[in-house]
Amino acid sequence: MISIRQRKGIQTTEVSEDYVAQEENVKLENKLSSSCTNRRLWTILSFTIGGTVALCTGLLTSVYLATLHENDLWFSNIKEVEREISFRTECGLYYSYYKQMLQAPTLMQGFHGLIYDNKTESMRTINLLQRMNIYQEVFLSILYRVLPIQKYIEPVYFYIYTLFGLQAIYVTALYITSWLLSGTWLSGLLAAFWYVTNRIDTTRVEFTIPLRENWALPFFAIQIAAITYFLRPNLQPLSQRLTLLAIFISTFLFSLTWQFNQFMMLMQALVLFILDSLDMLPAVKVTWLYGIQLTGLLLVCILQFFNSMILGSLLISFNLSVLIARKLQKNLKTGSFLNRLGKLLLHLFVVLCLTLFLNNIIKKILNLKSDEHIFKFLKAKFGFGATRDFDANLYLCEEAFGLLPFNTFERLSDTLLFYAYIFVLSITVIAALAVAFRNLRMKYLWTSHMCVFASFGLCSPEIWELLLKLIHLYNPKRICIMRYSIPILILLYLCYKFWPGMMDELSELREFYDPDTVELMNWINSKTPRKAVFAGSMQLLAGVKLCTGRTLTNHPHYEDNSLRERTKAVYQIYAKRAPEEVHALLRSFGTDYVILEDSICYERRHRRGCRLRDLLDIANGHMMDGPGKNDPDLKLAGHPRFCEEIKRNLPPYTAYFTRVFQNKTFHVYKLSRNK
């Protein structure tokens, strides 16, 4: 039986629903596509603005420091000899080799003069490229000779502008590191502002331009930025290879330009070791970084004619020990908590023993004593007994190696940097400890710069998320508000407080004025033979080498054991010694003239016990001058202080020394040769 029923229209409804769904999908896809396009455009815009600000900040910092240098010395107006005298202490020594390379008739003769140098240390021929980190001076002198710029820029300006240009790279690298860590270029801008406003505590480039640290630290900052990017997860293979290349080049240049590179990289290696041992970083990436440190340092060792101080460094011994220990303990990061903790402690013990063993073996094979004074200094510095060692005390009594004065913290607090640093450090340490104790895992990127660390923390969404969750105020919008508003407020505060002072600094005009030293250098140039040998303080002799080209008995590059012994012997001119003893010591180094400085002989800058004459008295077993305590085993000296007594022109002294020049600061004596 056939019946007719009403059509239900199922197909029509299904088609309609499918059509609506398709329409919604199309709209959603359009929205997503539009959103992705907007996000991409925003990323490009942010990157462009941030990159431009980074470059401008670096360049402005460089110009600012160069202007301060010019305003402080009136460098463009003073004579050439005054410009050279302004390169104080070891700065003058390093610059003298740049000048020497430029004055050489050919590049090959210039290289020969550096490899077979007999003017830096009298009665010795030394390889300066092996002994000192002066490849940067060599490279710059070659560049100046090759480029067609001699008509447009003087050699000294080419040199100092290169250093100020490196400061632009330094600040830009700090900016980029902070940006990479926080995800916003506002953090980089804050880091750069803090660097400039805390200039007294961040750089001394404007008054010690040729110092090795001013060459090296920009490359170290680039290395830190590259490592920060390298430790990011899920890097593309090409990006990873390019980043590794950047790390290697910056590590190599950092190692080549500063003799103390190994100590900074040792600290870096120790941090990597701790994070790797606690399974906080990928083991493969850490191995790459160990390898780059080793390769870079060994390459520098080859370029420095197998410098024994590099081969005997703790860094090489430590990195080799870590790699060997890792091979011996393959399953370090498996097992229960207690099992892993036991393996970790054993791993630490193995690495420590291997490091000490390898370092001791290498030093015995090479008969290395170049860095003994550093370990004596560190031993005394950290309270493991007092020392009478002259070299160690010479370091201990220098301000640069002393405890941080309280006004440093006051200056850092004025810019809010110290408070921000403590705030970020506290949160990071608490978070690190909490995660490490929970499951021995965490993500933490170490950075060497206080400005970068503090600025990254204030702009980091992770830091603010953790803090807001702790006080039960977590909200995504609040995170966004905090990470942008706090840095902007600090930037406004810095501009308000420090902009007037910076403008005053730039408008303050001074002039280099040291007539006594200028008179001394002019006298040496005009009245002494070119082959004459001069003895005196390390700092002054560096200037003598630069301004006059005369031969020296000693100099401020203090990383050689025999030079340290020679310097101590020369410095007996400020001790309580007989004239015939001082004469014999000086003549043993071929000395023709000795320069005495009143500022050392009657020094008041350091406290009692830290004056150079006191250090010499203690090392010689003599009681110190003036009121105050002396160790019970110190005895009265049998002779008066040489630098004081010689000025009385008594027969025992005039028989050996004849005064040939004097002014308000310096006294020059010619040594007799027939005694």
XYZ file of C-alpha atoms in Angstrom:
675
model
C 0.000 0.000 0.000
C 1.400 3.272 -1.077
C 1.077 6.300 1.163
C 2.244 9.814 0.728
C 3.911 11.635 3.543
C 5.319 15.064 3.958
C 8.933 15.535 2.854
C 11.154 16.041 5.865
C 13.755 18.170 4.055
C 16.700 16.579 5.737
C 19.008 17.192 2.813
C 18.113 20.875 2.664
C 18.880 21.359 6.346
C 22.191 19.483 6.120
C 23.279 21.548 3.153
C 22.343 24.728 4.988
C 24.277 23.692 8.122
C 27.334 22.699 6.070
C 27.244 26.019 4.288
C 27.034 27.942 7.554
C 29.911 25.911 9.014
C 32.020 26.529 5.919
C 31.228 30.230 6.110
C 32.283 30.310 9.760
C 35.512 28.424 8.950
C 36.296 30.887 6.171
C 35.677 33.812 8.524
C 37.848 32.171 11.207
C 40.621 31.507 8.692
C 40.429 35.106 7.519
C 40.602 36.297 11.100
C 43.570 34.011 11.864
C 45.278 35.049 8.657
C 44.660 38.701 9.477
C 45.851 38.138 13.050
C 49.023 36.364 11.858
C 49.686 39.145 9.348
C 49.189 41.792 12.024
C 51.433 39.903 14.422
C 54.103 39.528 11.746
C 53.884 43.209 10.881
C 54.060 44.141 14.565
C 57.123 41.881 15.029
C 58.862 43.458 12.029
C 57.983 46.957 13.258
C 59.155 46.176 16.810
C 62.381 44.633 15.511
C 63.047 47.635 13.261
C 62.398 50.172 16.009
C 64.322 48.165 18.631
C 67.284 47.627 16.290
C 67.393 51.312 15.359
C 67.240 52.342 19.019
C 70.050 49.852 19.819
C 72.346 51.302 17.154
C 71.525 54.897 18.111
C 72.088 54.179 21.809
C 75.468 52.586 21.113
C 76.607 55.432 18.860
C 75.408 58.121 21.266
C 77.275 56.437 24.135
C 80.430 56.355 22.030
C 80.102 60.044 21.097
C 79.350 60.951 24.725
C 82.504 59.214 26.032
C 84.674 60.662 23.246
C 83.356 64.149 24.028
C 84.124 63.731 27.731
C 87.666 62.696 26.835
C 88.124 65.734 24.596
C 86.598 68.137 27.129
C 88.678 66.754 29.987
C 92.078 67.027 28.239
C 91.451 69.421 25.328
C 93.058 66.598 23.401
C 92.765 68.282 20.014
C 94.756 71.314 21.164
C 97.612 69.901 23.269
C 101.054 68.946 21.946
C 101.910 65.422 20.783
C 104.116 64.788 23.840
C 101.230 65.816 26.129
C 98.855 63.500 24.281
C 101.287 60.639 24.823
C 101.814 61.482 28.500
C 98.022 61.377 28.952
C 98.253 57.606 28.273
C 99.230 56.848 31.848
C 100.978 53.704 33.204
C 100.608 50.565 31.050
C 98.364 52.444 28.590
C 101.450 54.277 27.351
C 103.377 51.011 27.000
C 100.710 49.435 24.772
C 100.309 52.555 22.658
C 104.096 52.719 22.154
C 103.966 49.486 20.134
C 101.291 50.939 17.849
C 103.573 53.956 17.373
C 106.583 51.668 16.842
C 104.787 49.724 14.094
C 103.812 52.956 12.325
C 107.369 54.330 12.479
C 108.949 51.127 11.113
C 110.144 51.508 7.492
C 108.235 48.364 6.461
C 105.679 46.058 8.060
C 108.185 43.187 8.110
C 110.699 45.326 9.987
C 107.935 46.338 12.368
C 107.099 42.681 13.070
C 110.785 41.857 13.493
C 111.123 44.692 16.032
C 108.268 43.268 18.105
C 109.437 39.650 17.951
C 113.064 40.539 18.764
C 112.631 43.507 21.121
C 115.606 44.651 23.196
C 114.345 48.069 24.357
C 111.433 47.103 26.633
C 113.697 45.203 29.051
C 117.379 46.137 29.121
C 119.981 43.412 28.485
C 117.248 41.084 27.237
C 115.659 40.244 23.902
C 111.998 39.351 24.330
C 109.143 38.407 21.987
C 106.478 41.036 22.669
C 103.828 39.151 20.687
C 104.384 36.201 23.020
C 104.625 38.177 26.239
C 101.832 40.732 25.757
C 98.395 40.956 24.177
C 99.221 43.573 21.548
C 97.839 42.026 18.356
C 95.189 44.753 18.365
C 97.895 47.425 18.094
C 99.532 45.454 15.274
C 96.246 45.083 13.399
C 95.347 48.744 13.845
C 98.773 49.932 12.664
C 98.509 47.745 9.549
C 95.028 49.098 8.895
C 96.224 52.688 9.230
C 99.136 52.096 6.854
C 97.025 50.288 4.246
C 93.914 52.484 4.195
C 94.095 55.847 2.354
C 93.275 57.838 5.492
C 96.632 59.353 6.514
C 95.655 62.748 5.095
C 92.350 62.852 6.962
C 93.022 61.468 10.436
C 96.063 61.419 12.722
C 97.327 58.037 14.014
C 96.392 58.856 17.612
C 92.819 59.740 16.642
C 92.475 56.588 14.550
C 93.504 54.649 17.654
C 91.254 56.331 20.220
C 88.220 56.493 17.907
C 88.537 52.751 17.364
C 88.315 52.242 21.129
C 85.337 54.571 21.472
C 83.723 52.749 18.541
C 84.127 49.486 20.449
C 82.190 51.077 23.305
C 79.284 51.506 20.898
C 79.489 47.768 20.158
C 79.709 47.038 23.897
C 76.539 48.945 24.785
C 74.679 47.530 21.761
C 75.610 43.980 22.821
C 74.354 44.609 26.376
C 71.137 46.030 24.896
C 70.627 42.959 22.682
C 71.334 40.528 25.550
C 68.696 42.183 27.727
C 66.248 42.228 24.793
C 66.803 38.507 24.140
C 66.252 37.626 27.789
C 63.119 39.716 28.359
C 61.499 39.697 24.916
C 61.191 43.482 24.701
C 63.675 46.091 23.470
C 62.526 48.400 26.262
C 64.642 46.232 28.560
C 67.678 46.826 26.348
C 67.116 50.576 26.450
C 66.946 50.482 30.251
C 70.198 48.447 30.383
C 71.941 51.007 28.154
C 70.628 53.929 30.257
C 71.884 52.276 33.434
C 75.265 51.645 31.816
C 75.641 55.338 30.964
C 74.270 56.777 34.229
C 76.550 54.460 36.218
C 79.525 55.291 33.985
C 81.913 55.762 36.933
C 81.384 52.123 37.897
C 80.939 50.574 34.438
C 83.848 51.923 32.373
C 87.025 53.971 32.607
C 87.659 54.160 28.887
C 87.637 57.967 28.656
C 90.791 58.303 30.780
C 92.550 54.913 30.275
C 91.849 54.327 26.601
C 94.468 51.670 25.642
C 93.791 49.359 28.621
C 93.313 45.734 27.537
C 89.864 45.532 29.135
C 88.579 48.296 26.847
C 89.504 46.157 23.859
C 88.258 42.882 25.309
C 84.973 43.575 27.127
C 82.999 44.527 23.982
C 83.831 41.085 22.537
C 82.887 39.452 25.834
C 79.513 41.233 25.700
C 78.986 39.943 22.145
C 79.830 36.435 23.349
C 77.280 36.694 26.183
C 74.588 37.876 23.729
C 75.395 35.016 21.343
C 75.352 32.422 24.170
C 72.018 33.818 25.362
C 70.559 33.224 21.898
C 72.287 29.838 21.520
C 70.740 28.473 24.731
C 67.235 29.124 23.413
C 65.291 25.907 22.691
C 64.302 24.749 19.186
C 66.836 26.742 17.189
C 66.963 26.061 13.452
C 70.174 24.260 12.349
C 71.357 27.243 10.287
C 70.698 29.675 13.156
C 72.549 27.374 15.535
C 75.595 27.131 13.270
C 75.742 30.903 12.743
C 75.374 31.506 16.484
C 78.183 29.039 17.250
C 80.369 30.903 14.739
C 79.578 34.210 16.489
C 80.417 32.657 19.885
C 83.708 31.286 18.584
C 84.836 34.542 16.932
C 83.912 36.688 19.954
C 85.561 34.203 22.370
C 88.726 34.154 20.264
C 88.928 37.969 20.026
C 88.202 38.342 23.743
C 91.010 35.884 24.547
C 93.426 37.533 22.104
C 93.009 41.060 23.450
C 93.298 40.577 27.249
C 95.705 38.527 29.345
C 93.110 38.051 32.108
C 90.526 36.481 29.788
C 91.088 33.027 31.277
C 89.872 34.079 34.736
C 86.592 35.506 33.415
C 86.003 32.493 31.181
C 86.794 30.178 34.094
C 83.911 31.777 36.014
C 81.732 31.286 32.932
C 82.807 27.632 32.661
C 82.060 27.060 36.369
C 78.520 28.434 35.954
C 77.962 26.248 32.877
C 79.297 23.251 34.813
C 76.904 23.813 37.736
C 73.879 24.295 35.475
C 74.819 21.276 33.382
C 75.409 19.077 36.456
C 71.936 19.975 37.769
C 70.437 19.182 34.341
C 69.427 22.795 33.806
C 70.988 23.151 30.354
C 71.219 20.786 27.362
C 74.415 18.761 27.699
C 75.184 18.941 23.970
C 75.095 22.742 23.942
C 77.268 22.989 27.049
C 79.805 20.639 25.424
C 79.934 22.955 22.407
C 80.651 25.902 24.694
C 83.447 24.038 26.519
C 84.946 23.121 23.156
C 84.787 26.708 21.889
C 86.526 28.002 25.018
C 89.303 25.446 24.636
C 89.723 25.959 20.886
C 89.732 29.761 21.167
C 92.311 29.744 23.962
C 94.580 27.235 22.220
C 94.439 29.242 18.994
C 95.502 32.342 20.938
C 98.260 30.252 22.515
C 99.590 29.416 19.032
C 99.426 33.066 17.932
C 101.312 34.046 21.098
C 104.128 31.621 20.283
C 102.897 29.003 22.792
C 102.637 31.338 25.768
C 103.138 29.105 28.814
C 100.733 31.127 30.992
C 97.873 30.131 28.659
C 98.842 26.446 28.610
C 99.077 26.437 32.402
C 95.745 28.201 32.929
C 93.121 26.685 35.213
C 90.538 27.109 32.434
C 92.209 24.583 30.118
C 92.709 22.093 32.977
C 89.107 22.531 34.167
C 87.472 22.157 30.753
C 89.521 19.071 29.938
C 88.642 17.589 33.346
C 84.921 18.178 32.817
C 84.971 16.498 29.408
C 86.973 13.521 30.756
C 84.724 13.156 33.831
C 81.636 13.240 31.623
C 83.008 10.301 29.611
C 83.704 8.374 32.797
C 80.223 9.073 34.254
C 77.748 8.642 31.413
C 74.579 8.103 33.466
C 74.912 11.160 35.699
C 71.332 12.378 35.201
C 69.403 9.132 35.721
C 68.002 7.393 38.795
C 66.238 8.535 41.950
C 66.876 11.849 43.650
C 69.335 10.429 46.205
C 71.073 8.347 43.533
C 71.502 11.395 41.298
C 72.676 13.495 44.237
C 75.361 10.919 45.061
C 76.486 10.809 41.425
C 76.593 14.600 41.345
C 78.820 14.835 44.428
C 81.133 12.165 43.012
C 81.219 14.064 39.699
C 82.207 17.296 41.484
C 84.973 15.464 43.362
C 86.329 13.824 40.184
C 86.368 17.139 38.282
C 88.088 18.982 41.155
C 90.804 16.335 41.565
C 91.388 16.047 37.818
C 91.640 19.835 37.442
C 94.235 20.185 40.201
C 96.177 17.155 38.945
C 96.282 18.306 35.299
C 97.137 21.894 36.222
C 99.943 20.798 38.531
C 101.396 18.420 35.913
C 101.285 21.086 33.146
C 102.956 23.693 35.387
C 105.707 21.281 36.407
C 106.389 20.290 32.808
C 106.513 23.931 31.686
C 108.227 25.146 34.894
C 105.544 27.846 35.016
C 105.699 30.596 37.658
C 104.135 33.495 35.739
C 100.848 33.499 37.666
C 102.208 32.721 41.155
C 101.659 36.304 42.284
C 97.943 36.057 41.387
C 97.388 33.030 43.613
C 99.365 34.626 46.444
C 97.197 37.709 46.053
C 93.972 35.659 46.068
C 95.126 33.688 49.108
C 95.738 36.884 51.077
C 92.658 38.600 49.669
C 90.283 35.899 50.916
C 91.823 35.775 54.369
C 93.966 32.622 54.159
C 96.808 34.231 56.058
C 98.751 37.472 55.736
C 101.629 37.726 53.286
C 104.871 39.676 53.116
C 105.251 38.937 49.431
C 106.057 42.225 47.674
C 104.154 41.423 44.456
C 100.999 40.222 46.236
C 100.982 43.271 48.523
C 101.442 45.556 45.533
C 98.091 44.270 44.232
C 96.392 44.203 47.634
C 97.174 47.886 48.239
C 95.766 49.069 44.908
C 92.264 50.596 45.056
C 91.138 48.615 42.024
C 91.676 45.352 43.945
C 90.301 46.544 47.279
C 86.863 46.101 48.787
C 84.075 48.057 47.132
C 83.718 51.405 48.929
C 80.263 52.214 50.306
C 79.861 55.203 47.997
C 79.758 52.705 45.108
C 76.485 51.341 46.473
C 75.230 54.889 47.001
C 75.911 55.749 43.348
C 74.255 52.542 42.134
C 71.276 53.223 44.387
C 70.862 56.764 43.037
C 70.111 55.318 39.604
C 67.829 52.628 41.151
C 70.083 49.990 39.575
C 71.127 48.423 42.879
C 67.526 48.114 44.142
C 66.341 46.627 40.837
C 69.274 44.200 40.823
C 68.582 42.969 44.380
C 64.841 42.677 43.592
C 65.390 40.581 40.458
C 68.230 38.563 42.035
C 66.105 37.665 45.075
C 63.169 36.428 42.991
C 65.446 34.500 40.622
C 67.395 32.819 43.418
C 64.205 31.830 45.281
C 62.691 30.427 42.096
C 65.893 28.582 41.220
C 66.182 26.984 44.661
C 62.518 25.973 44.697
C 62.725 24.265 41.305
C 66.158 22.716 41.901
C 65.090 21.114 45.189
C 61.861 19.866 43.627
C 63.253 17.925 40.676
C 66.800 19.116 39.891
C 65.583 21.016 36.752
C 65.313 24.698 35.897
C 65.861 27.191 33.095
C 68.269 29.942 33.934
C 70.463 32.043 31.687
C 73.481 33.556 33.366
C 74.609 37.019 32.365
C 77.679 38.854 33.527
C 76.362 42.343 33.631
C 74.369 43.893 36.455
C 72.601 46.380 34.180
C 71.478 43.608 31.818
C 70.315 41.379 34.659
C 68.290 44.067 36.420
C 66.690 45.436 33.227
C 65.821 41.947 31.972
C 64.178 41.092 35.310
C 62.027 44.213 35.369
C 60.800 43.546 31.817
C 60.487 39.757 32.122
C 56.911 38.371 32.046
C 58.099 35.260 33.927
C 59.446 37.317 36.862
C 56.258 39.359 37.167
C 54.073 36.269 36.782
C 55.923 34.552 39.620
C 55.742 37.631 41.863
C 52.039 38.297 41.221
C 51.189 34.653 41.848
C 53.048 34.773 45.159
C 50.911 37.708 46.335
C 47.719 36.275 44.721
C 47.263 39.140 42.254
C 48.002 37.232 39.064
C 46.359 38.553 35.931
C 47.751 38.577 32.349
C 46.869 42.265 31.975
C 48.649 43.134 35.213
C 51.808 41.393 33.939
C 51.696 43.477 30.771
C 51.153 46.685 32.747
C 53.972 45.958 35.211
C 56.610 44.866 32.674
C 56.166 48.041 30.621
C 55.163 50.680 33.143
C 57.960 50.061 35.695
C 60.814 50.345 33.127
C 59.223 53.445 31.559
C 58.915 55.102 34.978
C 62.556 54.275 35.763
C 63.679 55.654 32.394
C 61.756 58.874 33.080
C 63.324 59.095 36.539
C 66.824 58.580 35.112
C 66.249 61.263 32.479
C 64.878 63.682 35.090
C 67.692 63.121 37.597
C 70.767 62.651 35.395
C 70.128 64.588 32.175
C 71.065 68.008 33.681
C 74.242 66.550 35.178
C 75.241 64.971 31.865
C 74.710 68.282 30.073
C 76.861 70.022 32.696
C 79.573 67.384 32.168
C 79.538 67.966 28.423
C 79.771 71.727 28.861
C 82.624 71.608 31.413
C 85.918 72.305 29.633
C 89.275 71.414 31.189
C 92.839 71.064 29.876
C 95.688 68.598 30.305
C 98.393 70.157 32.469
C 101.506 68.277 33.592
C 104.486 70.603 32.936
C 106.930 68.620 35.109
C 106.482 65.391 33.141
C 106.595 67.282 29.825
C 109.850 68.944 30.927
C 111.314 65.561 31.908
C 110.434 63.940 28.571
C 111.820 66.880 26.592
C 115.054 66.751 28.592
C 115.451 62.997 27.999
C 114.866 63.475 24.273
C 117.386 66.286 23.942
C 120.082 65.517 26.529
C 120.509 61.734 26.691
C 121.815 59.169 24.164
C 119.173 57.201 22.243
C 120.591 53.940 23.605
C 120.533 55.101 27.246
C 118.887 52.754 29.773
C 116.460 54.240 32.322
C 115.324 52.843 35.682
C 112.405 54.059 37.790
C 108.802 53.291 38.628
C 106.881 51.010 36.241
C 104.244 53.666 35.580
C 106.693 56.423 34.649
C 108.916 54.202 32.513
C 105.976 53.278 30.281
C 105.718 56.991 29.446
C 109.480 57.196 28.900
C 109.240 54.340 26.387
C 106.377 55.994 24.511
C 107.635 59.597 24.488
C 111.372 59.039 24.043
C 111.933 55.481 22.813
C 114.666 54.901 25.413
C 115.446 51.446 26.816
C 113.801 50.451 30.119
C 114.839 48.252 33.015
C 111.234 47.380 33.944
C 107.650 48.157 32.899
C 104.010 47.722 34.083
C 103.195 44.453 32.256
C 103.623 42.419 35.421
C 102.809 38.873 34.246
C 106.405 37.582 34.064
C 108.194 36.184 37.099
C 111.683 37.408 36.150
C 110.307 40.911 35.456
C 108.656 40.973 38.891
C 111.994 40.106 40.520
C 113.706 42.790 38.447
C 111.088 45.393 39.420
C 111.512 44.597 43.105
C 115.268 45.045 42.707
C 114.890 48.400 40.894
C 112.428 49.615 43.545
C 115.177 49.376 46.181
C 115.768 53.050 45.265
C 112.795 53.721 47.595
C 113.995 51.319 50.337
C 116.531 51.663 53.142
C 119.618 50.441 51.324
C 123.255 51.484 51.044
C 124.212 53.500 47.917
C 126.736 50.894 46.764
C 124.056 48.161 46.998
C 121.548 50.194 44.969
C 124.240 51.069 42.415
C 125.226 47.409 42.021
C 121.589 46.345 41.538
C 120.882 49.033 38.946
C 124.115 48.452 37.030
C 123.322 44.704 36.867
C 120.458 45.707 34.543
C 122.642 48.059 32.497
C 121.114 51.222 33.974
C 122.556 54.567 32.862
C 119.988 56.900 34.497
C 117.595 56.490 37.414
C 114.496 58.659 37.900
C 113.308 59.317 41.459
C 109.785 60.628 42.097
C 108.887 62.677 45.169
C 105.296 61.432 44.893
C 106.565 57.910 45.694
C 109.372 58.767 48.093
C 107.072 60.932 50.267
C 103.819 59.186 49.392
C 100.713 60.010 51.430
C 97.987 58.620 49.154
C 97.968 55.155 50.709
C 97.624 54.298 54.366
C 100.620 53.180 56.414
C 101.488 49.628 55.424
C 100.378 50.146 51.825
C 102.817 52.842 50.722
C 105.419 51.499 48.316
C 108.219 52.285 50.773
C 106.355 50.313 53.467
C 105.943 47.277 51.202
C 109.677 47.354 50.487
C 110.532 47.726 54.180
C 108.360 44.731 55.107
C 109.789 42.602 52.277
C 113.332 43.552 53.404
C 112.553 42.782 57.064
C 112.795 46.444 58.137
C 110.511 48.450 60.420
C 108.187 50.924 58.717
C 108.430 54.706 59.146
C 106.046 56.773 61.249
C 103.806 56.063 64.230
C 102.087 52.716 64.282
C 102.669 49.049 65.012
C 105.339 46.858 63.424
C 105.575 43.075 63.447
C 107.895 41.980 66.296
C 110.399 40.284 63.968
C 110.985 43.450 61.887
C 114.276 45.219 62.624
C 115.640 48.736 62.323
C 117.377 49.260 58.992
C 121.109 49.856 58.953
C 120.845 52.627 56.355
C 118.587 55.646 55.760
C 116.038 55.657 52.933
C 117.933 55.937 49.665
C 115.524 58.285 47.824
C 115.730 60.816 50.684
C 119.421 60.586 51.532
C 120.697 60.853 47.944
C 119.330 64.432 47.712
C 121.765 65.576 50.397
C 124.691 65.050 47.978
C 126.851 63.312 50.572
C 130.142 61.711 49.370
C 128.975 58.062 49.705
C 126.188 58.899 47.241
C 127.978 61.324 44.863
C 130.632 58.657 44.324
C 128.031 56.539 42.553
C 125.318 58.971 41.409
C 125.429 62.404 39.757
C 122.301 64.536 39.578
C 121.737 65.695 35.988
C 118.135 66.916 36.089
C 115.541 67.996 38.636
C 112.248 69.840 38.906
C 109.447 69.955 41.478
C 108.501 66.312 40.837
C 111.457 64.379 39.400
C 115.150 63.907 40.145
C 117.340 62.180 37.541
C 120.736 60.744 38.457
C 123.407 59.391 36.155
C 125.163 56.256 37.373
C 128.959 56.099 37.434
C 130.367 53.200 35.414
C 133.729 52.749 37.134
C 132.428 51.506 40.473
